[in-house]
Short mmCIF file of C-alpha atoms and ligand atoms in Angstrom, two decimals:
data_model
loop_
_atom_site.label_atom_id
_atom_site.label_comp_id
_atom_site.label_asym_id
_atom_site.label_seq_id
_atom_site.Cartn_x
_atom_site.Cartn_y
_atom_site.Cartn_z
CA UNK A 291 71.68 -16.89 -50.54
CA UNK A 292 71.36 -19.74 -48.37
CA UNK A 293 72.74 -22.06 -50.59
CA UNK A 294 76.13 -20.04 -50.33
CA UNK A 295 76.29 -20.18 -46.33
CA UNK A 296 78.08 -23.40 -45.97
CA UNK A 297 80.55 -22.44 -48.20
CA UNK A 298 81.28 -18.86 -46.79
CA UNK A 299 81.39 -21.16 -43.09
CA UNK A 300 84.56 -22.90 -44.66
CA UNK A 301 86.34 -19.58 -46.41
CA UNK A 302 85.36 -17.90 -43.48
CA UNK A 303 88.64 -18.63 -41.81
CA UNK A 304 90.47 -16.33 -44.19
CA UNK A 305 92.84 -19.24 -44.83
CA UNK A 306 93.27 -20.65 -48.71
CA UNK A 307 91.15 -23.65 -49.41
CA UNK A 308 91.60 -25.63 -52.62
CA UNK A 309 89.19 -26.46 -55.13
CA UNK A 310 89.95 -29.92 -54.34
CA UNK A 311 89.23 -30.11 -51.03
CA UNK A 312 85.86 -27.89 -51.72
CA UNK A 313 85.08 -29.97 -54.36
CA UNK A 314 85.04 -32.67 -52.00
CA UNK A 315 83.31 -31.18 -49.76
CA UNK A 316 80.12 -30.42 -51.35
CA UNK A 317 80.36 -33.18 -53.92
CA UNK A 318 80.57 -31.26 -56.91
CA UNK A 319 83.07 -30.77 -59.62
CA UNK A 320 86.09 -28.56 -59.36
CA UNK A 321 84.12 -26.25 -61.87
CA UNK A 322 80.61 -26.00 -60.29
CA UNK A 323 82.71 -25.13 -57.24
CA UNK A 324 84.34 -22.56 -59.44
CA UNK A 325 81.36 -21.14 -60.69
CA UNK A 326 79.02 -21.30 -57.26
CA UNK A 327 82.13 -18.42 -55.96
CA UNK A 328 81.66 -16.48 -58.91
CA UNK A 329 77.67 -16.82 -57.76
CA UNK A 330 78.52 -15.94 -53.88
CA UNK A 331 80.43 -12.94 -54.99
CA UNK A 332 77.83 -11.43 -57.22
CA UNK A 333 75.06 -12.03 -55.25
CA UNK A 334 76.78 -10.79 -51.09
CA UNK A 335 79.23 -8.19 -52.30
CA UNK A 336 81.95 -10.03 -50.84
CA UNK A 337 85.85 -10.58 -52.83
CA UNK A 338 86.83 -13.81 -52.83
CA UNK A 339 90.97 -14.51 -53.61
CA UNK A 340 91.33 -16.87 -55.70
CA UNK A 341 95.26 -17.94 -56.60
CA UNK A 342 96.68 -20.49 -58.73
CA UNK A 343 98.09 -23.34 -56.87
CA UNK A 344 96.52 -22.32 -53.24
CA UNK A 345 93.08 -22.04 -53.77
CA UNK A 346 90.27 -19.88 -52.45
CA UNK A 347 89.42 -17.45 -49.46
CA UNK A 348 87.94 -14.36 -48.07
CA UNK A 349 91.16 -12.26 -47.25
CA UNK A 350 90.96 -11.47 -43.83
CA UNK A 351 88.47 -13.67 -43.07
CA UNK A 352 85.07 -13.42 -41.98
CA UNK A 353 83.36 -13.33 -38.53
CA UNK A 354 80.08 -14.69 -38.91
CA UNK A 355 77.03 -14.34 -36.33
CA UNK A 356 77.02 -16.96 -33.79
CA UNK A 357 74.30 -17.46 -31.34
CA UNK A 358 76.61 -18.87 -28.24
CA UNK A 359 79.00 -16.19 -28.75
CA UNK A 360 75.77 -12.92 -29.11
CA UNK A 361 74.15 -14.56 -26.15
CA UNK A 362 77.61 -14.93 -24.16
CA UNK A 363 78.07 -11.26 -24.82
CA UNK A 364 74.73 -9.87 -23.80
CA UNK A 365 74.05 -9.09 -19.87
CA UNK A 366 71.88 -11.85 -17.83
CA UNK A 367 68.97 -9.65 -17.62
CA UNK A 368 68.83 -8.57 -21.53
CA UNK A 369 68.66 -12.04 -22.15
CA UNK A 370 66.31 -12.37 -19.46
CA UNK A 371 64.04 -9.95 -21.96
CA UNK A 372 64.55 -12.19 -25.41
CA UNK A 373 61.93 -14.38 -25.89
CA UNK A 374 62.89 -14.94 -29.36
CA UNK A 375 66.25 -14.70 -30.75
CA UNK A 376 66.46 -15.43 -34.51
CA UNK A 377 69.97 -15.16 -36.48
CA UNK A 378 69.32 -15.85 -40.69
CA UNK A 379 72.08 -15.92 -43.33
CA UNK A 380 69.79 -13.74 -45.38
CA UNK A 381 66.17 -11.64 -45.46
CA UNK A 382 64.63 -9.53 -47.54
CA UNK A 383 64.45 -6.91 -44.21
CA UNK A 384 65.09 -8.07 -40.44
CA UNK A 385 62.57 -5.23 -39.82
CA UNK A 386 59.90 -7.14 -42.14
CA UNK A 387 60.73 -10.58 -40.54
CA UNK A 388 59.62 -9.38 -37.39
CA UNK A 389 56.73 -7.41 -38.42
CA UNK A 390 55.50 -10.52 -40.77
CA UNK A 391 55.77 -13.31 -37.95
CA UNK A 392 54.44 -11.04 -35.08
CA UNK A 393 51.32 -13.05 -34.77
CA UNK A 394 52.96 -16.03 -33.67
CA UNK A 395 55.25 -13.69 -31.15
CA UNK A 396 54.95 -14.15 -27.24
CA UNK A 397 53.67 -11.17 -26.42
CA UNK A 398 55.07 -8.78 -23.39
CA UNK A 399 59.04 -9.58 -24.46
CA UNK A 400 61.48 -8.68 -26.94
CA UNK A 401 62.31 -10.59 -30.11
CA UNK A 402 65.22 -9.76 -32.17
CA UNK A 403 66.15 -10.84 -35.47
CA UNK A 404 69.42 -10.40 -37.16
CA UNK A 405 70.85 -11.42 -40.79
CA UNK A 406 74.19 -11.18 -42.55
CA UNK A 407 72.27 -9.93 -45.71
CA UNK A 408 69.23 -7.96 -46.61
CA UNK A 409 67.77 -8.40 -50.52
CA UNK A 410 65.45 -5.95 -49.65
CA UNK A 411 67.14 -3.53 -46.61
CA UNK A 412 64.76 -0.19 -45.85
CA UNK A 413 65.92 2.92 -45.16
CA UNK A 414 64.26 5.89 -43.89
CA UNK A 415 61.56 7.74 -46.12
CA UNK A 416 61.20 4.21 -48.50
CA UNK A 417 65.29 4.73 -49.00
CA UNK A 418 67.19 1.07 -49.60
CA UNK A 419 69.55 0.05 -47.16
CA UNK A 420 72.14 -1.30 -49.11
CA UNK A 421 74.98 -3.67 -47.15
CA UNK A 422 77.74 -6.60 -47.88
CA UNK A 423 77.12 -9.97 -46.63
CA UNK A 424 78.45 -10.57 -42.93
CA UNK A 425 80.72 -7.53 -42.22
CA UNK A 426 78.00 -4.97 -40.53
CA UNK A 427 75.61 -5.55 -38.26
CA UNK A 428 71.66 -5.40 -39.24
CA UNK A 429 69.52 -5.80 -36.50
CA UNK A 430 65.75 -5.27 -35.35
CA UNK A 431 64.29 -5.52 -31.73
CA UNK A 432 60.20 -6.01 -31.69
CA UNK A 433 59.23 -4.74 -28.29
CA UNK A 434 55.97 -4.20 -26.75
CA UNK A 435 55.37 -0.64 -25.11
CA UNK A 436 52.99 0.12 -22.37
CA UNK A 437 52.81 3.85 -23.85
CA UNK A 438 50.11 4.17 -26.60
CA UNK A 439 51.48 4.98 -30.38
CA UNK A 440 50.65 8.67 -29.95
CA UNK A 441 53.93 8.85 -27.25
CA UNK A 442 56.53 6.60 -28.93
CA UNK A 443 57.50 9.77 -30.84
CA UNK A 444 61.34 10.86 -29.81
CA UNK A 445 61.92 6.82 -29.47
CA UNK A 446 64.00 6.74 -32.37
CA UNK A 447 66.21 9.94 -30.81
CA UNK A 448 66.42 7.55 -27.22
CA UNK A 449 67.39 4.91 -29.03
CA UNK A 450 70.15 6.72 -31.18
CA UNK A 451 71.71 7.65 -28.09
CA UNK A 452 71.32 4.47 -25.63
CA UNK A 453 73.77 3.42 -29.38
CA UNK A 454 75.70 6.29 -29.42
CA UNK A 455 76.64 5.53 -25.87
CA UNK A 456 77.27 2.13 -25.87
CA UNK A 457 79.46 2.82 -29.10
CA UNK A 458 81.16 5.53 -27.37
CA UNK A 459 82.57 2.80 -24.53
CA UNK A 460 83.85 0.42 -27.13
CA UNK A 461 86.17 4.28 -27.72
CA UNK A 462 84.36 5.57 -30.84
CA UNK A 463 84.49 9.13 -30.75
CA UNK A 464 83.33 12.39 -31.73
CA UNK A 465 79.75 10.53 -32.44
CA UNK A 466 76.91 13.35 -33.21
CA UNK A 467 73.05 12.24 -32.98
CA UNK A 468 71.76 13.49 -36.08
CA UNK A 469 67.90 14.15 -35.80
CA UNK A 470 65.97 11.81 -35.87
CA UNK A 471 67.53 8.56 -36.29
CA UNK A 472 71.25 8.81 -37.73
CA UNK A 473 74.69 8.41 -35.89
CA UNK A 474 77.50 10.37 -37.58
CA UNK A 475 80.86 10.35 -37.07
CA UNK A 476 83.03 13.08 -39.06
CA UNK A 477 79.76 14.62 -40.52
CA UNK A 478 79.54 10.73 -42.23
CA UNK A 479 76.36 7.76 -41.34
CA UNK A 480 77.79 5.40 -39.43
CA UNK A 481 74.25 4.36 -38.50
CA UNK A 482 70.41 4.65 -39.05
CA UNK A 483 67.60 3.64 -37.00
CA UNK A 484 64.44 2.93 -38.69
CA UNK A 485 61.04 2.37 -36.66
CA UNK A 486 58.26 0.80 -37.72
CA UNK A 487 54.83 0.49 -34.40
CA UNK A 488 51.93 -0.27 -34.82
CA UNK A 489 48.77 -0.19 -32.36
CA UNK A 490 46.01 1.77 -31.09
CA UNK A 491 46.18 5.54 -29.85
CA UNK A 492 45.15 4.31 -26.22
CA UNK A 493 46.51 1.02 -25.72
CA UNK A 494 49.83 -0.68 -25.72
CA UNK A 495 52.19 -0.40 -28.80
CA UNK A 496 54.71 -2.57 -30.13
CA UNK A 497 57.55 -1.11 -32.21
CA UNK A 498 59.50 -2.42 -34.60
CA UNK A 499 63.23 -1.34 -34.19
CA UNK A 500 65.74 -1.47 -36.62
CA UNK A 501 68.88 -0.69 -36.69
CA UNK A 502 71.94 -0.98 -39.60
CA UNK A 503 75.74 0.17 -38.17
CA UNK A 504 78.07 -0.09 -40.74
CA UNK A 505 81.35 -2.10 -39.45
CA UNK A 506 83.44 -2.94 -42.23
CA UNK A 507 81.38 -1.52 -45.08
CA UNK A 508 83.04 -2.22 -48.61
CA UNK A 509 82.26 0.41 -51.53
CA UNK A 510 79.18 0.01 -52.35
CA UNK A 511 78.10 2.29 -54.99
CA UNK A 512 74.32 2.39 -54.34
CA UNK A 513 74.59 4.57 -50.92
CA UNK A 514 73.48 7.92 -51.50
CA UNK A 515 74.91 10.31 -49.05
CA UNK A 516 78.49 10.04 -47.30
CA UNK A 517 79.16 7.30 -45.13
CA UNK A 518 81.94 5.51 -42.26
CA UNK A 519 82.80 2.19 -40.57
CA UNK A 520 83.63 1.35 -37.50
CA UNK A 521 86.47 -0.05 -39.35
CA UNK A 522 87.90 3.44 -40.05
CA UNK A 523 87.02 4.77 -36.52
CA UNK A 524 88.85 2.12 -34.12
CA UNK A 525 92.53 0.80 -34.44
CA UNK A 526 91.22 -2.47 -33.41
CA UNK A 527 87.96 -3.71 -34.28
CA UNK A 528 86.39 -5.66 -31.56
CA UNK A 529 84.63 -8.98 -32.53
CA UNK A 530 81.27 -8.38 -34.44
CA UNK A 531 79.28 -10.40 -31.91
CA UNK A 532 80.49 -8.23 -29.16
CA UNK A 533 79.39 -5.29 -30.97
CA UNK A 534 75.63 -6.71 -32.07
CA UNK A 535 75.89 -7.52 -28.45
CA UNK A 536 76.76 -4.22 -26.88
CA UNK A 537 74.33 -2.61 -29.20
CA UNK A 538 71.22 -4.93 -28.72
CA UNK A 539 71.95 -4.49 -24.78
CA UNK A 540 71.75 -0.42 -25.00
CA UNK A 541 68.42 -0.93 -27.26
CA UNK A 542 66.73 -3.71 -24.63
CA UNK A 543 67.84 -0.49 -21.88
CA UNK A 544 66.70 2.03 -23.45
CA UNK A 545 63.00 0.42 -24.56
CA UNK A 546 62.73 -0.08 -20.95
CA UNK A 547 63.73 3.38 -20.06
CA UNK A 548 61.33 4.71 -22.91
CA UNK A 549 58.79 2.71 -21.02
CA UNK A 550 58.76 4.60 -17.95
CA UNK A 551 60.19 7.83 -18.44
CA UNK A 552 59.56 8.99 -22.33
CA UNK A 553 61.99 11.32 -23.99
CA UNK A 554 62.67 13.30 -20.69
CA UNK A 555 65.28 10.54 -19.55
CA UNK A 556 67.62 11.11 -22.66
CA UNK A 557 67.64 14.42 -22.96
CA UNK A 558 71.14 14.67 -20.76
CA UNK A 559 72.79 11.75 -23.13
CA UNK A 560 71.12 13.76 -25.99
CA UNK A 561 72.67 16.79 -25.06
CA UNK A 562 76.48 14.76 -24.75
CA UNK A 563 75.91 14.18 -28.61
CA UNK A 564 74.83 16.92 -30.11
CA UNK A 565 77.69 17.74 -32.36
CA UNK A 566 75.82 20.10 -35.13
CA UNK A 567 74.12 23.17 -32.44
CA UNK A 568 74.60 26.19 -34.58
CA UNK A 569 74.79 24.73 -37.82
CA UNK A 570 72.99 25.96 -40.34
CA UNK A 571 70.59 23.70 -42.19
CA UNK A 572 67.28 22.80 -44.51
CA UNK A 573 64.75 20.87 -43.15
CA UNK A 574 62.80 19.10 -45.56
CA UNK A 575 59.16 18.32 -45.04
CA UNK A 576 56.00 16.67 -46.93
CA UNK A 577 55.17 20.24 -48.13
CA UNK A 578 58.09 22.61 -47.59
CA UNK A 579 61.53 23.28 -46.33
CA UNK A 580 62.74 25.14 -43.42
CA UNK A 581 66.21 26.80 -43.55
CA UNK A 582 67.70 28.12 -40.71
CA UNK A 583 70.33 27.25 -37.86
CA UNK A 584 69.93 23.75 -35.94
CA UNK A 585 69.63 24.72 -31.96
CA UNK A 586 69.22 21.10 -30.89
CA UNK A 587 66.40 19.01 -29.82
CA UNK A 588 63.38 20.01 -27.07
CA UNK A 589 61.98 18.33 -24.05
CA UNK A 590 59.36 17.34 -26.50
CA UNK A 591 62.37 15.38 -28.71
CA UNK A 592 61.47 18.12 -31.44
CA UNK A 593 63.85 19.38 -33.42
CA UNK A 594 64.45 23.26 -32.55
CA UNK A 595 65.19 25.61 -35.41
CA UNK A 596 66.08 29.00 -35.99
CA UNK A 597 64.77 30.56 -39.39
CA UNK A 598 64.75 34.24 -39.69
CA UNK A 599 65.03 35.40 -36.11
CA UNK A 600 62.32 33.22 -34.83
CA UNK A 601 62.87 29.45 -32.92
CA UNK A 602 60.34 26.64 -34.41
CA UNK A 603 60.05 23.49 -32.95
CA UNK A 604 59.30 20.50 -35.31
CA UNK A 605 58.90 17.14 -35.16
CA UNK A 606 58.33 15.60 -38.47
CA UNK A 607 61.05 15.99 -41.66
CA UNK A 608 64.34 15.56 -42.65
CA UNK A 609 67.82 17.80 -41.91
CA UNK A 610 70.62 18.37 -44.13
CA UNK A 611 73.55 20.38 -43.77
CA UNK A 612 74.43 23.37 -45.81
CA UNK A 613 77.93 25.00 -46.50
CA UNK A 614 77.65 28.15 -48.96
CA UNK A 615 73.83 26.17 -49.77
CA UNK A 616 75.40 23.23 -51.05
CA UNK A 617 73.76 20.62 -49.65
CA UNK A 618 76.56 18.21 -48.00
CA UNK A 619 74.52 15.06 -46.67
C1 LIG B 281 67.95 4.98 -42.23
O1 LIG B 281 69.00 5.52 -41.84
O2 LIG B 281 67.35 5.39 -43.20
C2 LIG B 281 67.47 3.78 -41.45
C3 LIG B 281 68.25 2.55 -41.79
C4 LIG B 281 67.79 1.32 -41.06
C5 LIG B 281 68.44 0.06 -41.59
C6 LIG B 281 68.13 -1.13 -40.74
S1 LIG B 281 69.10 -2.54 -41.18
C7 LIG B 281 68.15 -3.55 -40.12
C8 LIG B 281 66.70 -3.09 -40.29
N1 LIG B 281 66.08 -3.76 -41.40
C9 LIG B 281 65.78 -2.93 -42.39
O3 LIG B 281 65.26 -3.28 -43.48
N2 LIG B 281 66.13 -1.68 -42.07
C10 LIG B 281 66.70 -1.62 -40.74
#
């Protein structure tokens, strides 16, 4: 994938470039050129145009990560917390990057690591997390915890809303927190957070936090339940670095706020996006499945359910929705 970066730098522009002049460039024939686009669109999921006479491009162009431009749009003191700030063309999983290299990791900061591709994107429950090259953003923050393992449960809930909020002032409405780690617009993902800590019951933790937001997803027929971009949501898209930005900057926050004050200091912002009270619902666990209505989420960050008359709190398993018991996502 690597191999393809300095060519997506030059299409990038979303302006035609001949085979010629890329050719050239690289030092290659007119036909290796030909067939290394072939390659790059196999391989990231992105079109390129190709027309007689003009040349090549990615329609629209492409905005790719950029270090000045992240770092320009995160706050003073969230860069202040970055020890390490690592930006690759392409990983297997930003989430295993972090969580393979934190040996060699200051410890007592954040590092973040962020790609344009994932071979090998995780999901939730060993799902894939399946994404084009360059138009979402894929992101993990490492960041060590004072609390013990035992209470980082609910930090995946904290986090999903420091996101929903930030999203929510870049104007992206109706957003719904959907227990324990998803942000949904119009019942749809638009995001998932996926946390991987490690450490001992009684001494500081460090988590793993990773988090996928689909921007300008293209169809990508792997994805398994229904999904929407930001792309669909605003009339304008802001820049992608902003966004990373933005949504890196609520993460950093709300680590820190996790820190001191646990679950009990999102419960409010919990409460703003909690778009499915009432619904009804199947909660699936290791061993069984719990169907009833959805009543929200506890002080505890469980999720509270109401099966047959009687309110259960949980804090493990997985919700879907149900409309006549067809299961909708
Ligand atoms: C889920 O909804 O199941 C969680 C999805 C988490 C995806 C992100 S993308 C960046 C980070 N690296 C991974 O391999 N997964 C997370």
């Amino acid at each position: 994938m690597d191999r393809f970066y300095p060519l997506i730098g030059i299409l990038c522009d979303g302006r035609f470039h001949s085979g010629e002049e890329l050719a050239a460039e690289f030092n290659l024939s007119r036909s290796a050129i030909w067939k290394q686009l072939k390659q790059l669109e196999q391989e990231t999921g992105l079109s390129i145009d190709s027309v007689r006479g003009r040349g090549y491009r990615i329609a629209g162009g492409l905005e790719l990560l950029n270090r000045e431009s992240l770092m320009a749009h995160l706050e003073d003191h969230h860069v202040g917390c970055l020890e390490m700030v690592q930006i690759l063309s392409a990983t297997a999983s930003t989430n295993d990057y972090l969580l393979e290299n934190q040996e060699s990791m200051p410890v007592g900061s954040g590092a973040v690591c962020l790609a344009e591709y994932q071979s090998a994107g995780k999901g939730r429950r060993g799902r894939p997390w399946v994404s084009v090259f360059g138009r979402n953003v894929m992101l993990s923050l490492s960041w060590r915890f004072q609390k013990p393992l035992s209470q980082l449960s609910g930090l995946s809930l904290a986090i999903g809303a420091a996101i929903a909020a930030a999203l929510k002032r870049l104007g992206v409405e109706e957003l719904v927190v959907k227990w324990p780690n998803d942000l949904h617009v119009e019942r749809r993902k638009l995001a998932g957070i996926l946390i991987e800590a490690t450490g001992d019951f009684d001494a500081p933790s460090t988590a793993v936090i990773g988090l996928g937001l689909n921007i300008s997803q293209r169809g990508m027929g792997e994805i398994d339940q229904p999904w929407i971009s930001l792309s669909e949501i605003l009339p304008v898209l802001p820049e992608r670095n902003l966004i990373a930005a933005t949504v890196l900057g609520a993460m950093i926050e709300a680590c820190k706020q996790f820190d001191e004050q646990g679950i009990a200091g999102f419960l409010g912002q919990l409460e703003a996006f909690d778009g499915y009270r009432g619904k009804q619902v199947a909660l699936d666990m290791v061993n069984k499945t719990v169907i009833g209505r959805y009543m929200g989420i506890d002080n505890s960050g469980g999720v509270v359910i109401d099966s047959e008359g009687r309110k259960q709190v949980f804090h493990g398993g997985e919700i879907s929705f149900r409309v006549n018991n067809d299961e909708i996502t």
